[in-house]
Amino acid sequence: MEQEYVTSLIRLLAAVLAGGIIGLERTFHGRPAGFRTHTLVCMASTLLMLLTVYQWQLLKDVPIETIRVDPTRMAQGIMTGIGFLGAGVIMREQLTIRGLTTAASIWITASIGILIGMGFYAPSAMATVLAVGVLSTFRWIESKMSTLHYGRLSIRFRHNDYPTKQELVELIESRDFSAATPSFHLNEEGKTFEYRMTIRTRRSHGFERLSEEFSALERVTGFDITPIGD
């Protein structure tokens, strides 16, 4: 049994290392599920897989014909539980969904823990390196890419002094934006006319500059610009 204890300790330490490396990247970027969460997830997955690997020794007094070894069933159970944990870190803030990447990192960490628990050190090491690379390097690539930035615009005018939809769209497009799906609302007992629409731009600071433009317009009584993204 001593050999099994040594092997179990090595695999649990490897899980701490793999989960900690991935969790450090999440902690560095201020995510609530960070260093400790990812480490514990990887350890838990490894520990449960060790139960499957060494069930022969644990159940040595049980007739061998009654034992059915199927490590994939334990892996399926682990991933089901991780689904609940991943859902807990996904948050909706108005029109923005946050936490999807952290949920995915918890999922891959659990998968790495399963591999370590089965003793597949080489694939788990490669997966750890690749996971950290995706979380860090791909973030840098995304920051350098020319991407579309979406937002939801709500802008209000006095009921007796508001532009037509075409005039407002032309104003928005003149600031390197495009607008779509406009809707119209009459608020405050008919005193305020409001437009709501989805806008997009390729300029990373476009929303800030557009808000400055709206602030300078006297006929605008109020507006809200909500960026949409992960």
Coordinates of N, CA and C in Angstrom, one line a residue:
M1 N 0.8 -1.2 0.0 CA 0.0 0.0 0.0 C 0.9 1.3 0.0
E2 N 2.1 1.1 0.5 CA 2.9 2.3 0.5 C 3.1 2.9 -0.8
Q3 N 3.3 2.1 -1.9 CA 3.5 2.6 -3.2 C 2.3 3.3 -3.7
E4 N 1.1 2.9 -3.3 CA -0.2 3.6 -3.7 C -0.2 4.9 -3.0
Y5 N 0.2 5.0 -1.8 CA 0.2 6.3 -1.1 C 1.2 7.3 -1.7
V6 N 2.3 6.8 -2.1 CA 3.3 7.7 -2.8 C 2.8 8.2 -4.1
T7 N 2.2 7.3 -4.9 CA 1.6 7.6 -6.2 C 0.5 8.6 -6.0
S8 N -0.4 8.4 -5.0 CA -1.5 9.3 -4.8 C -1.0 10.7 -4.4
L9 N 0.0 10.7 -3.5 CA 0.6 12.0 -3.1 C 1.2 12.8 -4.3
I10 N 1.9 12.0 -5.1 CA 2.5 12.7 -6.3 C 1.4 13.3 -7.2
R11 N 0.4 12.5 -7.4 CA -0.7 13.0 -8.3 C -1.5 14.2 -7.7
L12 N -1.7 14.1 -6.4 CA -2.3 15.3 -5.8 C -1.5 16.5 -5.9
L13 N -0.2 16.4 -5.7 CA 0.8 17.5 -5.8 C 0.8 18.0 -7.2
A14 N 0.8 17.1 -8.1 CA 0.7 17.6 -9.5 C -0.6 18.3 -9.8
A15 N -1.7 17.9 -9.2 CA -3.0 18.6 -9.4 C -2.9 20.0 -8.8
V16 N -2.2 20.1 -7.6 CA -2.1 21.4 -7.0 C -1.3 22.4 -7.9
L17 N -0.2 21.8 -8.5 CA 0.6 22.6 -9.4 C -0.1 23.1 -10.6
A18 N -0.8 22.1 -11.3 CA -1.5 22.4 -12.5 C -2.7 23.4 -12.2
G19 N -3.5 23.1 -11.2 CA -4.6 24.0 -10.9 C -4.1 25.4 -10.4
G20 N -3.0 25.4 -9.7 CA -2.5 26.7 -9.2 C -2.0 27.6 -10.3
I21 N -1.3 26.9 -11.3 CA -0.8 27.7 -12.4 C -1.9 28.4 -13.2
I22 N -3.0 27.6 -13.5 CA -4.1 28.2 -14.2 C -4.8 29.2 -13.4
G23 N -5.0 28.9 -12.1 CA -5.7 29.9 -11.2 C -4.9 31.2 -11.0
L24 N -3.6 31.1 -11.0 CA -2.8 32.4 -10.9 C -3.1 33.4 -12.0
E25 N -3.3 32.9 -13.2 CA -3.7 33.7 -14.3 C -5.0 34.4 -14.1
R26 N -6.0 33.7 -13.6 CA -7.3 34.2 -13.3 C -7.2 35.2 -12.1
T27 N -6.5 34.9 -11.1 CA -6.3 35.8 -10.0 C -5.6 37.1 -10.4
F28 N -4.6 37.0 -11.3 CA -3.9 38.2 -11.8 C -4.9 39.2 -12.5
H29 N -5.9 38.6 -13.1 CA -6.8 39.5 -13.9 C -8.1 39.8 -13.0
G30 N -8.0 39.5 -11.7 CA -9.0 40.0 -10.8 C -10.3 39.2 -10.8
R31 N -10.3 37.9 -11.3 CA -11.5 37.1 -11.3 C -11.8 36.5 -9.9
P32 N -13.1 36.4 -9.5 CA -13.4 35.9 -8.2 C -13.0 34.4 -8.1
A33 N -13.1 33.6 -9.1 CA -12.7 32.2 -9.1 C -11.3 32.2 -9.6
G34 N -10.3 32.2 -8.6 CA -8.9 32.4 -9.0 C -8.1 31.2 -8.5
F35 N -7.0 31.6 -7.8 CA -5.9 30.6 -7.4 C -6.4 29.5 -6.6
R36 N -7.1 29.8 -5.5 CA -7.6 28.7 -4.6 C -8.7 27.9 -5.3
T37 N -9.6 28.5 -6.0 CA -10.7 27.8 -6.6 C -10.2 26.8 -7.6
H38 N -9.3 27.2 -8.5 CA -8.8 26.3 -9.5 C -8.0 25.2 -8.9
T39 N -7.2 25.5 -7.9 CA -6.4 24.5 -7.3 C -7.3 23.4 -6.6
L40 N -8.3 23.8 -5.9 CA -9.2 22.9 -5.3 C -10.0 22.0 -6.3
V41 N -10.4 22.7 -7.4 CA -11.1 21.9 -8.4 C -10.2 20.8 -9.0
C42 N -9.0 21.2 -9.3 CA -8.1 20.2 -9.9 C -7.8 19.1 -8.9
M43 N -7.6 19.4 -7.6 CA -7.4 18.4 -6.6 C -8.6 17.5 -6.4
A44 N -9.8 18.1 -6.4 CA -11.0 17.3 -6.2 C -11.1 16.3 -7.3
S45 N -10.9 16.7 -8.6 CA -11.0 15.8 -9.7 C -10.0 14.7 -9.6
T46 N -8.8 15.0 -9.3 CA -7.8 14.0 -9.1 C -8.1 13.0 -8.0
L47 N -8.6 13.5 -6.9 CA -8.9 12.7 -5.8 C -10.0 11.7 -6.1
L48 N -11.0 12.2 -6.8 CA -12.1 11.3 -7.2 C -11.7 10.2 -8.2
M49 N -10.8 10.6 -9.1 CA -10.3 9.6 -10.1 C -9.4 8.6 -9.4
L50 N -8.7 9.0 -8.3 CA -7.9 8.1 -7.6 C -8.7 7.0 -6.9
L51 N -9.9 7.4 -6.5 CA -10.9 6.4 -6.0 C -11.2 5.4 -7.0
T52 N -11.4 5.8 -8.3 CA -11.6 4.8 -9.3 C -10.4 3.9 -9.6
V53 N -9.2 4.5 -9.6 CA -8.0 3.8 -10.0 C -7.7 2.7 -8.9
Y54 N -7.9 3.0 -7.7 CA -7.5 2.1 -6.6 C -8.7 1.4 -5.9
Q55 N -9.8 1.3 -6.6 CA -11.0 0.7 -6.0 C -10.8 -0.8 -5.8
W56 N -9.9 -1.4 -6.6 CA -9.6 -2.8 -6.4 C -9.0 -3.0 -4.9
Q57 N -8.0 -2.1 -4.6 CA -7.4 -2.3 -3.3 C -8.4 -1.9 -2.1
L58 N -9.3 -1.0 -2.4 CA -10.2 -0.5 -1.4 C -11.3 -1.6 -1.1
L59 N -11.6 -2.4 -2.2 CA -12.7 -3.3 -2.1 C -12.1 -4.8 -2.2
K60 N -11.0 -5.0 -1.6 CA -10.3 -6.3 -1.8 C -11.1 -7.4 -1.2
D61 N -11.9 -7.1 -0.2 CA -12.7 -8.2 0.5 C -14.0 -8.5 -0.3
V62 N -14.3 -7.7 -1.3 CA -15.5 -7.9 -2.1 C -15.2 -8.9 -3.2
P63 N -16.1 -9.8 -3.5 CA -15.9 -10.7 -4.7 C -15.6 -10.0 -5.9
I64 N -14.6 -10.4 -6.7 CA -14.1 -9.6 -7.8 C -15.2 -9.6 -8.9
E65 N -16.0 -10.6 -9.0 CA -17.0 -10.6 -10.1 C -18.1 -9.5 -9.9
T66 N -18.2 -9.0 -8.7 CA -19.2 -7.9 -8.4 C -18.7 -6.5 -8.7
I67 N -17.4 -6.4 -9.0 CA -16.8 -5.0 -9.2 C -16.7 -4.8 -10.7
R68 N -17.3 -3.7 -11.1 CA -17.2 -3.2 -12.5 C -16.4 -1.9 -12.6
V69 N -15.3 -2.0 -13.3 CA -14.4 -0.8 -13.4 C -14.8 0.0 -14.7
D70 N -15.2 1.2 -14.5 CA -15.5 2.1 -15.6 C -15.1 3.5 -15.2
P71 N -13.9 3.9 -15.4 CA -13.4 5.3 -15.0 C -14.2 6.4 -15.7
T72 N -14.8 6.1 -16.8 CA -15.5 7.2 -17.5 C -16.7 7.7 -16.8
R73 N -17.3 6.8 -16.0 CA -18.5 7.1 -15.2 C -18.2 8.1 -14.1
M74 N -17.0 7.9 -13.5 CA -16.6 8.9 -12.5 C -16.3 10.3 -13.2
A75 N -15.6 10.2 -14.3 CA -15.3 11.4 -15.0 C -16.6 12.2 -15.4
Q76 N -17.6 11.5 -15.9 CA -18.9 12.1 -16.2 C -19.5 12.8 -15.0
G77 N -19.4 12.1 -13.8 CA -20.0 12.7 -12.6 C -19.2 13.9 -12.2
I78 N -17.9 13.9 -12.4 CA -17.1 15.1 -12.0 C -17.5 16.3 -12.9
M79 N -17.6 16.1 -14.2 CA -17.9 17.1 -15.1 C -19.3 17.7 -14.9
T80 N -20.2 16.8 -14.4 CA -21.6 17.3 -14.1 C -21.5 18.3 -12.9
G81 N -20.8 17.9 -11.9 CA -20.6 18.8 -10.8 C -19.9 20.1 -11.1
I82 N -19.0 20.0 -12.0 CA -18.2 21.2 -12.4 C -19.2 22.2 -13.2
G83 N -20.2 21.6 -13.9 CA -21.1 22.4 -14.6 C -21.9 23.4 -13.6
F84 N -22.2 22.9 -12.4 CA -22.9 23.8 -11.4 C -21.9 24.9 -10.9
L85 N -20.7 24.5 -10.7 CA -19.7 25.5 -10.2 C -19.4 26.5 -11.3
G86 N -19.3 26.1 -12.6 CA -19.1 27.0 -13.6 C -20.2 28.0 -13.8
A87 N -21.4 27.5 -13.7 CA -22.6 28.3 -13.8 C -22.6 29.4 -12.7
G88 N -22.0 29.1 -11.6 CA -22.0 30.0 -10.5 C -21.1 31.3 -10.7
V89 N -20.1 31.1 -11.6 CA -19.2 32.3 -11.9 C -19.7 33.1 -13.0
I90 N -20.7 32.7 -13.7 CA -21.3 33.4 -14.9 C -22.3 34.4 -14.3
M91 N -22.1 35.7 -14.6 CA -22.9 36.7 -14.1 C -23.4 37.6 -15.2
R92 N -24.6 38.1 -15.0 CA -25.2 39.0 -16.0 C -25.3 40.4 -15.4
E93 N -24.7 41.3 -16.0 CA -24.8 42.7 -15.6 C -25.5 43.5 -16.7
Q94 N -26.8 43.7 -16.5 CA -27.6 44.4 -17.5 C -27.5 43.6 -18.8
L95 N -26.9 44.2 -19.9 CA -26.9 43.4 -21.2 C -25.5 42.7 -21.4
T96 N -24.7 42.7 -20.4 CA -23.4 42.1 -20.5 C -23.3 40.8 -19.7
I97 N -22.7 39.8 -20.3 CA -22.5 38.5 -19.7 C -21.0 38.4 -19.3
R98 N -20.7 38.1 -18.1 CA -19.3 38.0 -17.6 C -19.1 36.7 -16.9
G99 N -17.9 36.2 -17.0 CA -17.5 34.9 -16.3 C -17.5 33.7 -17.2
L100 N -17.8 33.8 -18.5 CA -17.7 32.7 -19.4 C -16.3 32.1 -19.5
T101 N -15.3 32.9 -19.6 CA -14.0 32.5 -19.7 C -13.5 31.8 -18.4
T102 N -13.9 32.3 -17.3 CA -13.5 31.7 -16.0 C -14.2 30.4 -15.9
A103 N -15.5 30.3 -16.3 CA -16.2 29.0 -16.3 C -15.5 27.9 -17.1
A104 N -15.0 28.4 -18.3 CA -14.3 27.5 -19.2 C -13.0 27.1 -18.6
S105 N -12.3 28.0 -17.9 CA -11.0 27.6 -17.3 C -11.2 26.6 -16.1
I106 N -12.4 26.7 -15.4 CA -12.7 25.7 -14.3 C -12.9 24.4 -15.0
W107 N -13.6 24.4 -16.1 CA -13.9 23.1 -16.8 C -12.6 22.4 -17.3
I108 N -11.7 23.2 -17.9 CA -10.4 22.6 -18.4 C -9.6 22.2 -17.2
T109 N -9.6 22.9 -16.0 CA -8.9 22.5 -14.9 C -9.4 21.2 -14.3
A110 N -10.7 21.0 -14.3 CA -11.3 19.7 -13.8 C -10.8 18.6 -14.8
S111 N -10.8 18.9 -16.1 CA -10.4 17.8 -17.0 C -8.9 17.5 -16.8
I112 N -8.1 18.4 -16.5 CA -6.7 18.2 -16.2 C -6.5 17.3 -15.0
G113 N -7.4 17.7 -14.0 CA -7.3 16.9 -12.7 C -7.7 15.4 -13.0
I114 N -8.7 15.2 -13.9 CA -9.0 13.8 -14.2 C -7.9 13.1 -14.8
L115 N -7.2 13.7 -15.8 CA -6.0 13.1 -16.4 C -4.9 12.8 -15.4
I116 N -4.7 13.7 -14.5 CA -3.6 13.5 -13.4 C -4.0 12.3 -12.5
G117 N -5.3 12.3 -12.2 CA -5.8 11.2 -11.4 C -5.6 9.8 -12.0
M118 N -5.7 9.8 -13.3 CA -5.4 8.5 -14.0 C -4.0 8.3 -14.3
G119 N -3.1 9.2 -14.0 CA -1.7 9.0 -14.2 C -1.2 9.5 -15.6
F120 N -2.0 10.2 -16.3 CA -1.6 10.7 -17.7 C -0.8 12.0 -17.5
Y121 N 0.4 12.0 -17.0 CA 1.1 13.2 -16.7 C 1.5 14.0 -17.9
A122 N 1.9 13.4 -19.0 CA 2.3 14.1 -20.2 C 1.2 14.9 -20.8
P123 N 0.0 14.3 -21.0 CA -1.1 15.0 -21.6 C -1.6 16.1 -20.6
S124 N -1.6 15.9 -19.3 CA -2.0 16.9 -18.4 C -1.1 18.1 -18.3
A125 N 0.2 17.8 -18.4 CA 1.2 18.9 -18.5 C 1.0 19.7 -19.7
M126 N 0.8 19.1 -20.9 CA 0.6 19.8 -22.1 C -0.6 20.6 -22.1
A127 N -1.7 20.0 -21.5 CA -3.0 20.8 -21.4 C -2.8 22.0 -20.5
T128 N -2.1 21.9 -19.4 CA -1.9 23.0 -18.5 C -1.2 24.1 -19.2
V129 N -0.1 23.8 -19.9 CA 0.7 24.8 -20.7 C -0.2 25.5 -21.7
L130 N -1.0 24.7 -22.4 CA -1.9 25.2 -23.5 C -3.0 26.1 -22.9
A131 N -3.5 25.6 -21.7 CA -4.6 26.4 -21.1 C -4.1 27.8 -20.7
V132 N -2.9 27.8 -20.0 CA -2.4 29.1 -19.6 C -2.1 30.0 -20.9
G133 N -1.6 29.3 -21.9 CA -1.3 30.0 -23.1 C -2.5 30.7 -23.8
V134 N -3.6 29.9 -23.8 CA -4.9 30.4 -24.3 C -5.4 31.6 -23.5
L135 N -5.3 31.5 -22.1 CA -5.8 32.5 -21.3 C -5.0 33.8 -21.3
S136 N -3.7 33.7 -21.5 CA -2.8 34.9 -21.5 C -2.5 35.4 -22.9
T137 N -2.0 34.5 -23.7 CA -1.6 34.9 -25.1 C -2.7 35.3 -25.9
F138 N -3.8 34.6 -25.9 CA -5.0 34.9 -26.7 C -5.6 36.2 -26.2
R139 N -5.5 36.6 -24.9 CA -6.0 37.9 -24.5 C -5.2 39.0 -25.2
W140 N -3.9 38.8 -25.3 CA -3.0 39.8 -26.0 C -3.4 39.9 -27.4
I141 N -3.7 38.7 -28.1 CA -4.1 38.7 -29.5 C -5.4 39.4 -29.7
E142 N -6.3 39.2 -28.8 CA -7.6 39.9 -28.9 C -7.5 41.4 -28.8
S143 N -6.6 41.8 -27.9 CA -6.4 43.3 -27.7 C -5.8 43.9 -28.9
K144 N -5.1 43.1 -29.8 CA -4.4 43.7 -31.0 C -5.3 43.6 -32.2
M145 N -6.4 42.7 -32.1 CA -7.2 42.5 -33.2 C -8.2 43.7 -33.4
S146 N -8.6 43.9 -34.7 CA -9.6 44.9 -35.0 C -11.0 44.3 -34.9
T147 N -11.6 44.5 -33.7 CA -12.9 43.8 -33.5 C -14.0 44.8 -33.4
L148 N -15.2 44.3 -33.5 CA -16.4 45.2 -33.4 C -16.8 45.2 -31.9
H149 N -17.1 46.5 -31.5 CA -17.6 46.7 -30.1 C -19.0 47.1 -30.1
Y150 N -19.9 46.3 -29.4 CA -21.3 46.5 -29.5 C -21.7 47.2 -28.2
G151 N -22.8 48.0 -28.3 CA -23.4 48.7 -27.2 C -24.9 48.9 -27.4
R152 N -25.6 49.2 -26.3 CA -27.0 49.5 -26.3 C -27.2 51.0 -26.0
L153 N -27.8 51.7 -26.9 CA -27.9 53.2 -26.7 C -29.4 53.5 -26.4
S154 N -29.5 54.3 -25.4 CA -30.8 54.9 -25.0 C -30.6 56.4 -24.9
I155 N -31.3 57.2 -25.7 CA -31.1 58.6 -25.7 C -32.5 59.3 -25.7
R156 N -32.6 60.4 -24.9 CA -33.9 61.0 -24.6 C -33.8 62.5 -25.1
F157 N -35.0 62.9 -25.6 CA -35.1 64.3 -26.0 C -36.5 64.9 -25.5
R158 N -36.6 66.2 -25.5 CA -37.9 66.8 -25.2 C -38.9 66.4 -26.2
H159 N -40.2 66.2 -25.8 CA -41.2 65.7 -26.8 C -41.4 66.7 -28.0
N160 N -41.2 67.9 -27.7 CA -41.4 68.9 -28.8 C -40.1 69.3 -29.6
D161 N -39.0 68.6 -29.3 CA -37.8 68.9 -29.9 C -36.9 67.6 -30.0
Y162 N -37.2 66.8 -30.9 CA -36.4 65.6 -31.1 C -36.2 65.3 -32.6
P163 N -35.0 64.7 -32.9 CA -34.7 64.5 -34.4 C -35.5 63.3 -34.9
T164 N -35.6 63.2 -36.2 CA -36.1 62.0 -36.7 C -35.2 60.8 -36.6
K165 N -35.7 59.6 -36.8 CA -34.8 58.5 -36.7 C -33.7 58.6 -37.7
Q166 N -33.9 59.0 -38.9 CA -32.9 59.1 -39.9 C -31.8 60.1 -39.5
E167 N -32.2 61.3 -39.0 CA -31.3 62.3 -38.5 C -30.4 61.7 -37.4
L168 N -31.0 61.0 -36.5 CA -30.2 60.4 -35.4 C -29.2 59.4 -35.9
V169 N -29.7 58.5 -36.8 CA -28.8 57.5 -37.3 C -27.6 58.1 -38.1
E170 N -27.9 59.1 -38.9 CA -26.8 59.8 -39.6 C -25.8 60.5 -38.7
L171 N -26.3 61.0 -37.5 CA -25.4 61.6 -36.6 C -24.5 60.5 -36.0
I172 N -25.1 59.4 -35.6 CA -24.3 58.3 -35.1 C -23.3 57.7 -36.1
E173 N -23.7 57.6 -37.3 CA -22.8 57.0 -38.3 C -21.7 58.0 -38.7
S174 N -21.9 59.3 -38.5 CA -20.9 60.3 -38.8 C -19.7 60.2 -37.7
R175 N -20.0 59.5 -36.6 CA -19.0 59.2 -35.6 C -18.4 57.8 -35.6
D176 N -18.4 57.2 -36.8 CA -17.9 55.9 -37.1 C -18.6 54.8 -36.3
F177 N -19.9 55.0 -36.2 CA -20.8 53.9 -35.6 C -21.8 53.5 -36.6
S178 N -22.4 52.3 -36.4 CA -23.5 51.9 -37.1 C -24.6 51.6 -36.1
A179 N -25.9 51.8 -36.5 CA -27.0 51.6 -35.6 C -28.0 50.6 -36.2
A180 N -28.7 49.9 -35.4 CA -29.6 48.9 -35.8 C -30.7 48.7 -34.8
T181 N -31.8 48.1 -35.2 CA -33.0 47.8 -34.4 C -33.5 48.9 -33.5
P182 N -33.8 50.1 -34.1 CA -34.2 51.2 -33.3 C -35.7 51.0 -32.8
S183 N -35.9 51.5 -31.6 CA -37.3 51.5 -31.0 C -37.6 52.8 -30.4
F184 N -38.9 53.1 -30.2 CA -39.3 54.5 -29.9 C -40.2 54.4 -28.6
H185 N -40.0 55.3 -27.7 CA -40.7 55.3 -26.4 C -41.1 56.7 -26.0
L186 N -42.2 56.9 -25.5 CA -42.7 58.2 -24.9 C -42.8 58.0 -23.4
N187 N -42.0 58.8 -22.7 CA -41.8 58.6 -21.3 C -42.3 59.9 -20.5
E188 N -42.4 59.8 -19.2 CA -42.7 60.9 -18.3 C -44.0 61.6 -18.8
E189 N -45.1 60.8 -18.9 CA -46.4 61.3 -19.3 C -46.3 62.2 -20.6
G190 N -45.5 61.7 -21.5 CA -45.5 62.4 -22.8 C -44.5 63.5 -22.9
K191 N -43.7 63.8 -21.9 CA -42.8 64.9 -21.9 C -41.4 64.6 -22.6
T192 N -41.1 63.3 -22.6 CA -39.8 62.9 -23.1 C -40.0 61.8 -24.2
F193 N -39.2 62.0 -25.3 CA -39.2 61.1 -26.4 C -37.9 60.3 -26.4
E194 N -37.9 59.0 -26.4 CA -36.7 58.2 -26.3 C -36.5 57.3 -27.4
Y195 N -35.2 57.2 -27.9 CA -34.8 56.2 -28.9 C -34.0 55.2 -28.2
R196 N -34.2 53.9 -28.6 CA -33.3 52.8 -28.1 C -32.8 52.0 -29.3
M197 N -31.5 51.7 -29.3 CA -31.0 51.0 -30.5 C -29.7 50.3 -30.1
T198 N -29.3 49.4 -30.9 CA -28.0 48.7 -30.8 C -27.0 49.4 -31.7
I199 N -25.8 49.8 -31.2 CA -24.8 50.5 -31.9 C -23.5 49.6 -31.9
R200 N -22.7 49.8 -32.9 CA -21.4 49.1 -32.9 C -20.3 50.0 -33.6
T201 N -19.1 49.7 -33.2 CA -18.0 50.5 -33.8 C -16.7 49.6 -33.7
R202 N -15.7 50.0 -34.5 CA -14.4 49.4 -34.4 C -13.4 50.1 -33.5
R203 N -13.8 51.3 -33.0 CA -12.9 52.1 -32.2 C -13.1 51.7 -30.7
S204 N -12.0 51.4 -30.1 CA -12.0 50.9 -28.7 C -12.5 51.9 -27.8
H205 N -12.3 53.2 -28.1 CA -12.8 54.3 -27.2 C -14.0 55.0 -27.8
G206 N -14.6 54.4 -28.7 CA -15.7 55.0 -29.4 C -16.9 55.4 -28.5
F207 N -17.2 54.5 -27.5 CA -18.4 54.8 -26.7 C -18.1 56.1 -25.8
E208 N -16.9 56.2 -25.4 CA -16.6 57.4 -24.6 C -16.7 58.7 -25.4
R209 N -16.2 58.6 -26.6 CA -16.2 59.8 -27.5 C -17.7 60.1 -27.9
L210 N -18.5 59.1 -28.1 CA -19.9 59.3 -28.5 C -20.6 60.0 -27.3
S211 N -20.3 59.5 -26.1 CA -21.0 60.1 -24.9 C -20.6 61.6 -24.8
E212 N -19.4 61.9 -25.2 CA -19.0 63.4 -25.1 C -19.7 64.2 -26.2
E213 N -20.0 63.5 -27.3 CA -20.7 64.2 -28.4 C -22.2 64.5 -27.9
F214 N -22.8 63.5 -27.3 CA -24.2 63.6 -26.8 C -24.3 64.7 -25.7
S215 N -23.3 64.7 -24.9 CA -23.3 65.6 -23.7 C -23.2 67.1 -24.2
A216 N -22.7 67.3 -25.4 CA -22.6 68.7 -25.9 C -23.8 69.1 -26.6
L217 N -24.8 68.2 -26.9 CA -26.0 68.6 -27.6 C -27.0 69.1 -26.6
E218 N -27.5 70.3 -26.8 CA -28.4 70.9 -25.9 C -29.8 70.2 -25.9
R219 N -30.2 69.7 -27.0 CA -31.5 69.1 -27.1 C -31.6 67.7 -26.5
V220 N -30.5 67.1 -26.1 CA -30.4 65.8 -25.5 C -30.7 66.0 -24.0
T221 N -31.7 65.4 -23.4 CA -32.1 65.6 -22.0 C -31.4 64.4 -21.2
G222 N -31.0 63.4 -21.8 CA -30.3 62.3 -21.1 C -30.0 61.1 -22.0
F223 N -29.1 60.3 -21.7 CA -28.7 59.1 -22.5 C -28.0 58.1 -21.7
D224 N -28.1 56.9 -22.2 CA -27.3 55.7 -21.5 C -26.7 55.0 -22.7
I225 N -25.4 54.7 -22.5 CA -24.6 53.8 -23.4 C -24.1 52.6 -22.6
T226 N -24.6 51.4 -22.9 CA -24.2 50.2 -22.2 C -23.4 49.3 -23.1
P227 N -22.1 49.2 -22.9 CA -21.3 48.2 -23.8 C -21.8 46.8 -23.6
I228 N -21.8 46.0 -24.6 CA -22.2 44.6 -24.6 C -21.0 43.7 -24.8
G229 N -20.7 42.8 -24.0 CA -19.6 42.0 -24.2 C -19.4 41.0 -23.0
D230 N -18.4 40.1 -23.2 CA -18.0 39.2 -22.1 C -17.1 39.8 -21.1

